[in-house]
Coordinates of C-alpha atoms and ligand atoms in Angstrom, one line a residue:
M1321 CA 0.2 -0.1 0.0
S1322 CA 1.3 3.2 -1.1
I1323 CA 1.8 6.2 1.4
K1324 CA -0.1 9.1 0.7
F1325 CA 1.5 12.8 1.2
G1326 CA 0.6 16.1 1.2
V1327 CA 3.4 19.0 1.1
V1328 CA 3.3 21.7 2.5
G1329 CA 5.7 24.4 0.7
A1330 CA 5.6 24.0 -3.0
G1331 CA 9.2 26.0 -2.7
G1332 CA 12.3 25.8 -4.3
I1333 CA 13.1 22.0 -2.2
G1334 CA 9.6 21.2 -2.0
K1335 CA 9.0 20.9 -6.0
T1336 CA 12.2 18.7 -6.1
H1337 CA 10.7 16.7 -2.6
I1338 CA 7.1 16.6 -4.6
E1339 CA 9.1 15.4 -8.4
R1340 CA 10.9 12.9 -6.1
L1341 CA 7.9 11.5 -4.4
I1342 CA 6.3 11.6 -7.4
E1343 CA 9.0 9.6 -9.3
R1344 CA 11.5 8.1 -7.7
V1345 CA 10.4 6.8 -4.4
A1346 CA 9.2 3.9 -3.9
G1347 CA 5.3 3.3 -2.4
A1348 CA 4.6 6.9 -2.5
E1349 CA 2.0 9.1 -4.0
V1350 CA 1.4 12.7 -3.6
T1351 CA -2.0 13.6 -2.8
A1352 CA -2.1 17.2 -1.8
I1353 CA -0.5 20.6 -1.3
A1354 CA -0.4 23.7 0.4
D1355 CA 1.4 26.4 -0.4
I1356 CA 0.4 30.4 0.0
N1357 CA 0.9 30.5 -3.5
V1358 CA -1.6 28.4 -4.9
A1359 CA -1.6 29.6 -8.6
G1360 CA 2.1 29.2 -8.7
T1361 CA 1.3 26.0 -7.2
K1362 CA -1.1 25.2 -9.9
E1363 CA 0.9 26.7 -12.6
F1364 CA 4.2 24.2 -11.1
L1365 CA 1.5 21.0 -11.3
K1366 CA 0.3 21.6 -15.0
E1367 CA 3.7 21.7 -16.5
K1368 CA 4.5 18.4 -14.7
N1369 CA 1.3 17.2 -15.7
Y1370 CA 0.8 15.8 -12.4
K1371 CA -2.7 15.8 -11.2
V1372 CA -2.3 16.9 -6.9
N1373 CA -5.5 18.3 -4.9
V1374 CA -4.3 21.7 -4.1
Y1375 CA -5.0 23.7 -0.7
E1376 CA -3.9 27.3 0.4
T1377 CA -3.2 26.7 4.0
D1378 CA -1.6 23.2 6.1
T1379 CA -4.9 23.3 8.3
E1380 CA -7.2 22.5 5.2
L1381 CA -4.2 19.3 3.8
I1382 CA -3.5 18.1 7.2
A1383 CA -8.2 17.7 7.4
D1384 CA -8.0 16.4 4.3
P1385 CA -8.6 12.0 4.7
N1386 CA -6.4 11.4 1.0
V1387 CA -3.2 12.1 3.1
D1388 CA -1.1 9.5 5.7
A1389 CA 1.2 11.9 6.0
V1390 CA 3.2 15.4 5.7
V1391 CA 6.3 16.7 4.5
V1392 CA 6.8 20.4 5.5
A1393 CA 8.8 22.6 3.3
S1394 CA 7.9 26.2 4.2
W1395 CA 9.8 28.7 4.8
G1396 CA 11.1 28.2 9.5
P1397 CA 9.4 30.3 10.8
A1398 CA 6.5 28.1 9.9
H1399 CA 7.0 24.5 10.5
A1400 CA 6.6 24.3 14.3
E1401 CA 2.4 25.3 14.0
T1402 CA 2.5 22.9 10.8
I1403 CA 4.3 19.9 12.7
L1404 CA 2.2 20.6 16.0
Q1405 CA -1.4 20.2 14.4
A1406 CA 0.3 17.0 11.8
I1407 CA 0.9 15.0 15.1
K1408 CA -2.0 16.5 16.6
A1409 CA -4.1 14.5 13.7
N1410 CA -1.7 11.3 14.2
K1411 CA -0.1 12.3 10.9
Y1412 CA 3.7 11.3 10.1
V1413 CA 5.7 14.1 9.1
F1414 CA 8.6 15.0 7.5
S1415 CA 10.3 18.1 8.3
E1416 CA 13.1 19.5 6.5
K1417 CA 14.9 21.1 8.4
P1418 CA 15.0 23.4 11.0
L1419 CA 12.2 21.4 12.5
A1420 CA 11.3 24.3 13.9
T1421 CA 13.2 27.8 15.1
T1422 CA 13.7 28.3 18.6
A1423 CA 14.4 25.4 21.1
E1424 CA 10.8 26.3 22.7
D1425 CA 8.8 25.5 19.8
C1426 CA 10.9 22.3 19.1
Q1427 CA 10.1 21.0 22.9
K1428 CA 7.1 22.2 22.2
I1429 CA 6.7 19.0 19.7
L1430 CA 8.4 16.7 21.7
D1431 CA 5.5 17.2 24.3
A1432 CA 3.4 16.3 21.5
E1433 CA 4.8 13.6 19.7
M1434 CA 5.6 11.9 23.7
K1435 CA 2.0 12.1 24.0
Q1436 CA 1.1 10.9 21.6
G1437 CA 2.8 7.8 22.3
K1438 CA 4.5 7.1 19.8
R1439 CA 7.4 8.5 16.6
L1440 CA 6.0 10.6 13.8
V1441 CA 9.1 12.8 13.0
Q1442 CA 11.9 12.9 10.5
V1443 CA 14.1 15.6 10.3
G1444 CA 15.7 15.8 7.1
F1445 CA 18.8 15.8 8.1
M1446 CA 20.1 14.1 4.9
R1447 CA 23.7 14.0 5.1
R1448 CA 23.4 11.3 7.4
F1449 CA 22.2 9.4 4.2
D1450 CA 25.3 10.2 2.2
E1451 CA 26.6 7.3 0.9
G1452 CA 30.2 9.7 1.8
Y1453 CA 29.0 10.1 5.2
I1454 CA 28.0 6.9 6.0
Q1455 CA 31.3 5.8 4.7
L1456 CA 33.0 7.8 7.0
K1457 CA 30.5 7.0 9.6
E1458 CA 30.8 2.7 8.6
A1459 CA 35.0 3.7 9.6
I1460 CA 34.4 5.6 12.2
D1461 CA 32.5 2.8 14.0
S1462 CA 34.9 0.1 12.9
N1463 CA 37.4 1.3 15.0
L1464 CA 39.6 2.0 11.5
I1465 CA 41.5 5.5 13.5
G1466 CA 41.0 4.4 17.0
E1467 CA 39.9 7.0 19.7
L1468 CA 39.4 10.2 17.8
L1469 CA 40.6 13.5 18.7
M1470 CA 40.0 16.3 15.9
V1471 CA 37.6 17.3 13.2
N1472 CA 38.3 19.8 10.5
A1473 CA 34.9 20.4 8.3
Q1474 CA 34.1 23.0 5.6
H1475 CA 31.0 24.9 4.7
F1476 CA 31.3 26.5 1.7
N1477 CA 28.7 28.1 -0.5
P1478 CA 29.4 30.1 -4.2
T1479 CA 27.3 32.9 -2.9
V1480 CA 24.0 33.8 -1.1
P1481 CA 21.6 36.7 -1.6
D1482 CA 20.8 39.8 0.4
S1483 CA 18.9 38.7 2.5
Y1484 CA 20.9 36.3 4.4
T1485 CA 22.6 37.5 8.1
T1486 CA 25.4 36.4 10.2
D1487 CA 23.6 34.3 12.4
M1488 CA 21.8 32.6 9.3
A1489 CA 25.6 30.9 8.8
V1490 CA 24.8 29.0 11.8
T1491 CA 20.8 28.2 11.6
D1492 CA 20.6 27.9 7.6
T1493 CA 23.9 26.8 7.3
L1494 CA 26.4 25.3 10.1
I1495 CA 23.1 23.7 11.2
H1496 CA 24.0 20.9 8.9
E1497 CA 27.2 20.0 10.9
I1498 CA 25.9 20.5 14.1
D1499 CA 23.4 17.5 12.8
V1500 CA 26.3 15.1 11.2
L1501 CA 29.1 15.5 13.4
R1502 CA 28.1 14.7 16.3
W1503 CA 26.0 11.8 14.6
L1504 CA 29.8 10.8 13.2
V1505 CA 31.6 11.1 16.3
N1506 CA 29.3 8.9 19.0
D1507 CA 29.4 12.2 21.0
E1508 CA 27.5 15.4 22.6
Y1509 CA 28.5 18.9 22.1
D1510 CA 30.2 20.6 25.5
N1511 CA 30.6 24.2 24.5
V1512 CA 31.2 26.6 21.3
Q1513 CA 32.9 29.6 20.6
V1514 CA 33.0 31.3 17.1
S1515 CA 35.9 33.7 15.8
F1516 CA 35.9 35.9 13.1
P1517 CA 39.1 35.8 10.8
K1518 CA 40.2 38.3 8.3
Q1519 CA 36.9 38.7 5.6
T1520 CA 36.3 38.6 2.5
S1521 CA 35.5 41.6 0.3
R1522 CA 32.4 40.2 -0.7
K1523 CA 30.3 40.3 3.0
F1524 CA 27.4 42.9 3.3
G1525 CA 27.2 45.2 6.6
H1526 CA 25.0 42.5 7.7
L1527 CA 26.6 39.5 7.1
K1528 CA 30.1 38.4 8.6
D1529 CA 32.3 36.1 6.9
P1530 CA 33.2 33.3 6.9
Q1531 CA 33.1 32.4 10.3
I1532 CA 34.9 29.2 12.5
V1533 CA 33.3 27.4 14.8
R1534 CA 34.7 25.2 17.0
F1535 CA 33.2 23.0 19.2
E1536 CA 34.0 21.1 22.0
T1537 CA 32.7 18.1 22.9
K1538 CA 32.0 16.2 26.6
T1539 CA 34.5 13.6 26.2
G1540 CA 37.2 16.7 25.4
M1541 CA 37.4 16.4 21.0
I1542 CA 38.0 19.7 19.4
L1543 CA 35.6 19.9 16.4
E1544 CA 35.9 23.3 14.3
V1545 CA 34.0 24.0 10.8
Q1546 CA 34.7 26.7 8.9
V1547 CA 31.3 28.5 7.6
F1548 CA 32.6 30.4 4.0
V1549 CA 29.5 30.9 2.3
N1550 CA 30.8 33.7 -0.8
T1551 CA 33.6 31.3 -2.1
Q1552 CA 32.5 31.7 -5.4
Y1553 CA 33.7 28.3 -6.8
G1554 CA 31.3 26.3 -6.1
Y1555 CA 28.8 24.2 -3.5
D1556 CA 32.3 22.5 -1.3
I1557 CA 31.7 20.1 1.7
Q1558 CA 34.5 18.9 3.2
C1559 CA 35.2 16.9 6.7
Q1560 CA 38.4 15.4 7.8
V1561 CA 38.6 13.0 10.9
I1562 CA 41.3 12.6 12.7
G1563 CA 41.6 9.7 15.2
E1564 CA 45.0 8.2 17.1
N1565 CA 45.8 6.2 14.1
G1566 CA 44.9 7.6 11.3
V1567 CA 43.0 10.4 9.6
L1568 CA 39.7 9.6 7.4
D1569 CA 38.4 12.0 4.9
L1570 CA 34.6 12.5 3.3
P1571 CA 35.1 11.4 -0.6
E1572 CA 35.0 14.0 -2.6
F1573 CA 31.9 14.5 -4.6
S1574 CA 32.5 13.2 -7.6
T1575 CA 32.1 13.7 -11.6
V1576 CA 33.6 13.0 -14.8
R1577 CA 37.3 13.6 -15.0
L1578 CA 38.0 16.1 -18.1
R1579 CA 40.7 15.8 -19.8
Q1580 CA 40.9 18.8 -22.1
D1581 CA 43.0 21.9 -23.4
F1582 CA 46.5 20.9 -21.3
K1583 CA 44.1 20.0 -18.2
V1584 CA 42.6 17.2 -15.9
S1585 CA 39.7 18.7 -14.0
T1586 CA 36.7 17.3 -11.8
G1587 CA 33.0 19.3 -11.2
I1588 CA 32.6 21.0 -8.1
S1589 CA 28.4 21.1 -6.7
E1590 CA 26.9 24.5 -7.7
G1591 CA 24.6 24.0 -4.3
W1592 CA 22.4 21.7 -2.3
N1593 CA 22.3 19.1 -5.9
R1594 CA 25.1 17.9 -4.1
F1595 CA 23.0 15.9 -1.7
T1596 CA 20.9 14.8 -4.7
K1597 CA 20.9 10.9 -4.3
S1598 CA 20.8 11.8 0.3
Y1599 CA 17.1 13.2 -0.7
D1600 CA 15.9 10.3 -2.5
V1601 CA 17.4 7.9 0.2
E1602 CA 16.0 9.4 2.7
F1603 CA 12.3 10.1 1.8
Q1604 CA 12.8 5.9 0.9
A1605 CA 14.0 5.4 4.2
F1606 CA 10.7 7.6 5.8
V1607 CA 8.1 5.3 3.1
D1608 CA 9.5 2.6 4.4
S1609 CA 9.9 3.0 7.8
I1610 CA 6.2 4.1 8.5
Q1611 CA 5.2 1.0 6.0
Q1612 CA 6.6 -1.3 8.8
R1613 CA 4.4 1.2 11.0
E1614 CA 7.7 2.1 13.2
L1615 CA 10.5 5.1 13.1
P1616 CA 13.4 3.7 13.2
D1617 CA 16.7 5.9 14.6
F1618 CA 17.0 8.1 11.5
P1619 CA 17.0 12.1 12.6
S1620 CA 14.2 12.5 15.1
A1621 CA 12.6 15.6 16.6
W1622 CA 15.3 15.1 19.3
D1623 CA 17.6 15.4 16.9
G1624 CA 16.2 18.7 15.7
Y1625 CA 15.7 19.7 19.6
V1626 CA 20.0 19.1 19.9
A1627 CA 20.1 20.7 16.5
A1628 CA 18.4 23.8 18.2
V1629 CA 19.8 24.6 21.2
T1630 CA 23.5 23.7 19.6
A1631 CA 22.5 26.3 17.2
D1632 CA 21.1 29.4 19.7
A1633 CA 24.6 28.7 21.5
C1634 CA 26.1 29.0 18.8
V1635 CA 24.3 32.4 17.4
K1636 CA 24.9 33.5 21.1
A1637 CA 29.1 32.9 20.5
Q1638 CA 28.7 34.7 17.7
T1639 CA 28.0 38.2 19.7
S1640 CA 29.6 37.1 22.4
K1641 CA 33.0 36.1 20.9
K1642 CA 32.9 33.9 24.0
Q1643 CA 33.2 30.1 25.3
E1644 CA 29.2 29.4 24.8
K1645 CA 27.7 25.7 27.6
V1646 CA 25.5 23.5 24.7
D1647 CA 22.9 22.7 27.4
I1648 CA 21.6 19.7 26.5
P1649 CA 18.7 18.2 28.9
E1650 CA 19.3 14.2 29.7
K1651 CA 17.4 12.6 26.0
P1652 CA 13.8 11.5 27.4
E1653 CA 14.0 7.3 27.4
F1654 CA 10.9 7.6 24.8
Y1655 CA 13.8 9.0 22.0
K1656 CA 16.2 6.3 23.0
Ligands
NAP267 P1 11.1 28.8 -0.3 O1 11.9 28.7 -2.0 O2 11.0 29.8 0.0 O3 9.9 28.1 -0.2 C1 8.9 28.0 0.9 C2 7.8 27.7 0.1 O4 6.7 27.2 1.3 C3 7.0 29.1 -0.9 O5 6.5 28.5 -2.1 C4 6.6 29.9 0.4 O6 5.8 30.4 -0.4 C5 5.6 28.6 1.1 N1 5.7 28.8 1.9 C6 5.7 29.8 2.9 N2 5.2 29.8 4.3 C7 4.4 28.4 4.0 C8 2.7 28.2 4.8 N3 2.7 29.1 6.0 N4 1.8 28.0 4.3 C9 2.3 27.4 2.8 N5 3.2 27.6 2.1 C10 4.6 28.3 2.7 O7 12.7 28.1 0.7 P2 13.4 26.6 0.1 O8 14.4 26.8 -0.3 O9 12.3 25.7 -0.8 O10 12.9 25.8 1.9 C11 12.0 25.5 1.9 C12 12.9 24.7 3.4 O11 13.2 23.9 3.7 C13 13.1 25.9 4.9 O12 13.2 25.7 5.7 C14 14.6 25.8 4.7 O13 15.5 25.5 5.5 C15 14.6 23.9 3.8 N6 15.7 23.6 3.2 C16 16.3 22.7 3.3 C17 17.8 22.2 2.1 C18 18.3 21.2 3.0 O14 19.7 20.5 1.8 N7 18.1 19.7 3.3 C19 17.4 23.0 0.9 C20 16.9 24.2 1.1 C21 16.4 24.6 1.9 P3 5.3 32.5 -0.9 O15 7.1 31.5 -1.5 O16 4.6 32.4 -1.4 O17 6.4 32.3 0.1

């Protein structure tokens, strides 16, 4: 039996999720879409020749008995409201990151899910489904490099819009590293500090760029992430894990190698299409787990909450320039 999806927010990533659910994810169909831009959504559906009900509000979509699971791909501040309604209706939810824009709203989502008594929410931290990160994780977990000591990571974007601000380097961009690094190294953050090296001339008044975010984990590892969102040259994600017995590197994004004009070259991704396959895999995992009536240990609402609390500490550290504590309470039994 296929899972009937309702997608809230048919913007940049929402449209790609609609396409993947209709065309590539086995056992899924899209029966409804809610977007405040109803005319634009209908235009998109016409172009793609998809037959899907269109609603103006998430409330109508969630109430539709022909919707089993809800994909939340609207802008961040709208996520919490939609997710809380969907949980109340006992529907599964795939939420794009962030789960919610405040730790307080994330807590409300945890409370609502625990009240329902079953895991309903998966958060779109797709890097956990990326082949390269999975290889890195398997190497770490097989003890290939022994005790872990440090991580050096980079999140580079070619460019960002004028509306992008210093804190968005954390809440929009670093949020992926915040999730994937604690998963990779099997440790939790203790504190964080942010520093600003010499700045690019392409920064705006409201954007400091680049930034260096330095986490210390509970066991004393140092994880350093360089966030640089105006590199011009590409979307470049790097991660190097240093252990007592060796060093592991995240495999490079790969394209065919071109020999031409006395040069050998390979491509660098232009944006989050770097993770196209991972989005397919994360949705397939979501569908498979719904069909088995159980959400396995994939990015949960708890992981969304931890990311929000950690992001808050990072944003605080951006202005205080001091070491800020990452204060995560004890993980509830429900999420263990
Ligand atoms: P976007 O292009 O602005 O799309 C958001 C869409 O949702 C727009 O069509 C917007 O309509 C609509 N919308 C906003 N509030 C709504 C509401 N309350 N109900 C229904 N529709 C609503 O943004 P995006 O880039 O697709 O990002 C969407 C989400 O995905 C964000 O949370 C973002 O952080 C996340 N994201 C994740 C990744 C990843 O790598 N996992 C990558 C990109 C984005 P209007 O345009 O009319 O406002």
